[in-house]
CSV table of C-alpha atoms in Angstrom, one decimal:
chain,number,residue,atom,x,y,z
A,772,MET,CA,-5.0,-14.6,-9.5
A,773,LYS,CA,-2.9,-16.9,-11.6
A,774,ARG,CA,0.4,-15.1,-11.5
A,775,VAL,CA,1.8,-12.7,-8.8
A,776,ALA,CA,4.9,-10.5,-9.0
A,777,VAL,CA,6.9,-10.6,-5.8
A,778,PHE,CA,9.3,-7.7,-5.2
A,779,CYS,CA,11.9,-8.4,-2.6
A,780,GLY,CA,15.6,-8.0,-1.6
A,781,SER,CA,18.6,-9.5,-3.3
A,782,SER,CA,20.0,-9.5,0.3
A,783,ILE,CA,18.9,-11.9,3.0
A,784,GLY,CA,18.7,-9.4,5.8
A,785,PHE,CA,20.0,-9.8,9.4
A,786,ALA,CA,16.9,-11.5,11.0
A,787,PRO,CA,16.0,-15.0,9.8
A,788,VAL,CA,12.3,-14.2,9.9
A,789,TYR,CA,12.4,-12.5,6.5
A,790,ALA,CA,13.7,-15.6,4.7
A,791,ASP,CA,11.4,-17.8,6.8
A,792,GLU,CA,8.3,-15.9,5.7
A,793,ALA,CA,9.5,-15.7,2.1
A,794,LYS,CA,9.8,-19.5,2.1
A,795,LYS,CA,6.3,-20.0,3.6
A,796,LEU,CA,4.8,-17.6,1.1
A,797,GLY,CA,6.6,-19.5,-1.8
A,798,HIS,CA,5.1,-22.8,-0.5
A,799,PHE,CA,1.7,-21.2,-0.2
A,800,LEU,CA,1.7,-19.7,-3.7
A,801,ALA,CA,2.6,-23.1,-5.1
A,802,GLU,CA,-0.2,-24.8,-3.1
A,803,GLN,CA,-2.7,-22.2,-4.4
A,804,ASN,CA,-1.5,-22.8,-8.0
A,805,ILE,CA,-0.3,-19.1,-8.2
A,806,SER,CA,2.8,-18.7,-10.3
A,807,LEU,CA,5.7,-16.6,-9.0
A,808,VAL,CA,7.1,-13.8,-11.2
A,809,TYR,CA,10.1,-12.1,-9.8
A,810,GLY,CA,13.5,-10.5,-10.5
A,811,GLY,CA,15.2,-13.7,-11.6
A,812,GLY,CA,17.9,-13.8,-8.9
A,813,LYS,CA,19.2,-16.8,-7.0
A,814,ILE,CA,20.5,-14.7,-4.0
A,815,GLY,CA,18.8,-13.1,-1.0
A,816,ILE,CA,15.1,-13.2,-0.4
A,817,MET,CA,14.6,-13.5,-4.2
A,818,GLY,CA,16.4,-16.8,-4.3
A,819,THR,CA,14.7,-18.0,-1.1
A,820,ILE,CA,11.1,-17.5,-2.5
A,821,ALA,CA,12.0,-18.9,-5.9
A,822,ASP,CA,13.5,-22.0,-4.4
A,823,ALA,CA,10.5,-22.5,-2.1
A,824,VAL,CA,8.0,-22.4,-5.1
A,825,MET,CA,10.2,-24.8,-7.0
A,826,GLU,CA,10.4,-27.2,-4.0
A,827,MET,CA,6.6,-27.5,-4.3
A,828,ARG,CA,6.7,-28.0,-8.0
A,829,GLY,CA,5.2,-24.6,-8.7
A,830,GLU,CA,5.9,-22.3,-11.6
A,831,VAL,CA,8.6,-19.6,-11.3
A,832,ILE,CA,9.3,-17.0,-14.0
A,833,GLY,CA,12.3,-14.8,-13.6
A,834,VAL,CA,12.6,-11.5,-15.4
A,835,ILE,CA,16.2,-10.2,-15.3
A,836,PRO,CA,18.0,-7.4,-17.2
A,837,ASP,CA,21.0,-8.5,-19.2
A,838,LEU,CA,23.4,-6.5,-17.1
A,839,LEU,CA,22.5,-8.7,-14.0
A,840,LYS,CA,22.5,-12.0,-15.9
A,841,HIS,CA,25.9,-13.2,-14.8
A,842,GLU,CA,26.3,-16.6,-13.1
A,843,GLU,CA,26.5,-15.3,-9.5
A,844,VAL,CA,23.1,-13.6,-9.7
A,845,ALA,CA,20.8,-15.3,-12.2
A,846,HIS,CA,18.8,-18.3,-11.0
A,847,THR,CA,19.4,-21.3,-13.3
A,848,LYS,CA,16.9,-23.8,-11.7
A,849,ILE,CA,13.6,-22.1,-12.3
A,850,THR,CA,10.8,-22.8,-14.8
A,851,LYS,CA,11.6,-19.9,-17.2
A,852,MET,CA,13.9,-16.9,-17.4
A,853,VAL,CA,13.1,-13.9,-19.5
A,854,VAL,CA,16.1,-11.5,-20.2
A,855,THR,CA,15.4,-7.9,-20.9
A,856,ARG,CA,17.7,-5.2,-22.3
A,857,LYS,CA,17.1,-2.7,-19.6
A,858,MET,CA,15.8,-2.4,-16.0
A,859,SER,CA,12.8,-0.4,-17.3
A,860,LYS,CA,11.9,-3.1,-19.7
A,861,ARG,CA,12.0,-5.6,-16.9
A,862,LYS,CA,9.2,-3.7,-15.1
A,863,VAL,CA,7.1,-3.6,-18.2
A,864,LYS,CA,7.5,-7.3,-18.8
A,865,ILE,CA,6.6,-8.2,-15.2
A,866,SER,CA,3.6,-6.0,-15.5
A,867,LYS,CA,2.4,-7.8,-18.6
A,868,LEU,CA,2.8,-11.2,-17.0
A,869,VAL,CA,1.0,-10.8,-13.6
A,870,ASP,CA,-2.4,-10.3,-12.0
A,871,GLY,CA,-1.1,-8.7,-8.8
A,872,TYR,CA,1.9,-7.5,-6.8
A,873,ILE,CA,3.4,-8.3,-3.4
A,874,ALA,CA,6.3,-6.6,-1.7
A,875,LEU,CA,8.5,-8.3,0.8
A,876,ALA,CA,11.5,-6.9,2.7
A,877,GLY,CA,14.0,-5.3,0.4
A,878,GLY,CA,15.9,-2.2,-0.5
A,879,PHE,CA,15.7,0.6,-3.1
A,880,GLY,CA,14.7,-1.7,-5.9
A,881,THR,CA,11.8,-3.2,-3.9
A,882,LEU,CA,10.5,0.2,-3.1
A,883,ASP,CA,10.9,1.4,-6.7
A,884,GLU,CA,8.9,-1.5,-8.0
A,885,LEU,CA,6.2,-1.2,-5.3
A,886,PHE,CA,5.7,2.5,-5.9
A,887,GLU,CA,5.6,2.1,-9.7
A,888,ALA,CA,2.9,-0.5,-9.3
A,889,LEU,CA,1.0,1.9,-7.0
A,890,THR,CA,1.4,4.7,-9.5
A,891,LEU,CA,0.0,2.6,-12.4
A,892,GLY,CA,-3.0,1.8,-10.2
A,893,GLN,CA,-3.5,5.4,-9.1
A,894,LEU,CA,-3.5,6.6,-12.8
A,895,GLY,CA,-5.9,3.8,-13.8
A,896,ILE,CA,-3.3,2.3,-16.2
A,897,GLU,CA,-3.6,-1.0,-14.3
A,898,ALA,CA,-6.3,-2.4,-12.0
A,899,LYS,CA,-4.3,-5.0,-10.1
A,900,PRO,CA,-4.1,-5.7,-6.4
A,901,ILE,CA,-1.0,-4.6,-4.6
A,902,GLY,CA,0.0,-5.9,-1.2
A,903,ILE,CA,2.8,-5.6,1.4
A,904,LEU,CA,3.7,-8.6,3.5
A,905,ASN,CA,4.7,-6.6,6.6
A,906,THR,CA,7.0,-9.2,8.2
A,907,ASN,CA,8.5,-8.0,11.5
A,908,GLY,CA,7.0,-4.5,11.0
A,909,TYR,CA,9.5,-3.9,8.2
A,910,PHE,CA,7.3,-1.5,6.3
A,911,ASP,CA,5.9,0.4,9.3
A,912,TYR,CA,7.8,3.6,8.6
A,913,THR,CA,7.0,3.5,4.9
A,914,LEU,CA,3.3,3.2,5.7
A,915,LYS,CA,3.6,6.1,8.2
A,916,GLN,CA,5.0,8.2,5.3
A,917,LEU,CA,2.0,7.4,3.1
A,918,ASP,CA,-0.3,8.6,5.9
A,919,VAL,CA,1.7,11.8,6.1
A,920,MET,CA,1.2,12.2,2.4
A,921,VAL,CA,-2.6,11.9,2.8
A,922,LYS,CA,-2.6,14.3,5.8
A,923,GLU,CA,-0.6,16.9,3.9
A,924,GLY,CA,-2.8,16.7,0.7
A,925,PHE,CA,-0.3,15.0,-1.6
A,926,LEU,CA,-2.1,11.6,-1.8
A,927,LYS,CA,-5.8,10.8,-1.8
A,928,GLN,CA,-7.1,8.4,0.8
A,929,ILE,CA,-8.8,6.4,-1.9
A,930,ASN,CA,-5.4,5.8,-3.5
A,931,ARG,CA,-3.7,5.1,-0.1
A,932,ASP,CA,-6.4,2.4,0.4
A,933,MET,CA,-5.3,0.6,-2.8
A,934,LEU,CA,-2.4,-0.9,-0.8
A,935,PHE,CA,-3.2,-4.0,1.2
A,936,VAL,CA,-1.0,-4.7,4.2
A,937,SER,CA,-0.8,-7.7,6.5
A,938,ASP,CA,1.8,-9.7,8.4
A,939,SER,CA,0.0,-12.9,7.3
A,940,PHE,CA,0.4,-14.1,3.7
A,941,GLU,CA,-2.9,-16.0,3.9
A,942,LYS,CA,-4.8,-12.9,4.8
A,943,LEU,CA,-2.9,-10.8,2.3
A,944,ILE,CA,-3.8,-13.1,-0.6
A,945,GLN,CA,-7.4,-13.2,0.6
A,946,MET,CA,-7.6,-9.4,0.6
A,947,MET,CA,-5.9,-9.2,-2.9
A,948,ARG,CA,-8.4,-11.7,-4.3
A,949,ARG,CA,-11.3,-9.3,-3.4
A,950,TYR,CA,-9.7,-6.2,-4.8
A,951,GLU,CA,-11.8,-3.7,-6.7
A,952,ALA,CA,-9.9,-0.8,-8.3
A,953,PRO,CA,-10.9,2.7,-7.3
A,954,LYS,CA,-13.4,4.4,-9.7
A,955,VAL,CA,-11.5,7.7,-9.5
A,956,SER,CA,-8.1,8.0,-11.1
A,957,LYS,CA,-5.6,10.8,-10.8
A,958,VAL,CA,-5.6,11.3,-14.6
A,959,VAL,CA,-6.9,14.8,-15.4
A,960,ASN,CA,-8.9,15.3,-18.5
A,961,THR,CA,-6.9,17.9,-20.4
A,962,VAL,CA,-9.6,18.5,-23.1
A,963,ALA,CA,-11.2,21.9,-22.4
A,964,SER,CA,-15.0,21.6,-22.0
A,965,LYS,CA,-17.0,23.8,-24.3
């Protein structure tokens, strides 16, 4: 993996452990020569991880939609900033730039980006590893919901297993490096057999 997208909050959260782990992950990515691609913000967990990578002289590429590009939000001290016209174009651009995805603590936007990446993998549109850094058990209830989806027949176990989860960023990166995409996708052949 040469570039990883990190989805995370534009808020810092109440517990300092979230920012601490984001900073450690940022340092680790830079040490491993893995570039960070993220939402382009200078605030919250986003700003924390970008600053950490830059501290270690790593590469940081921000992808921000024009509507969020004002001075209070956009990071001005990263390697490169890409500005898109729409939020949807931001996701497409990030997808084209990266070899994998990691989700850290965040809100609606983080979950939106995480589940879009999982959907692309499920459909066989992408074959990139997707991981959650489950700091402080932050994603425990999200993961339980995925298990309910499998139990109730709305998600295949093979697709559930695409998602790597660890509370250690070293272990998470190690798992992601060994990723093999599932052979079965959810895409249904619509051509009638003769």
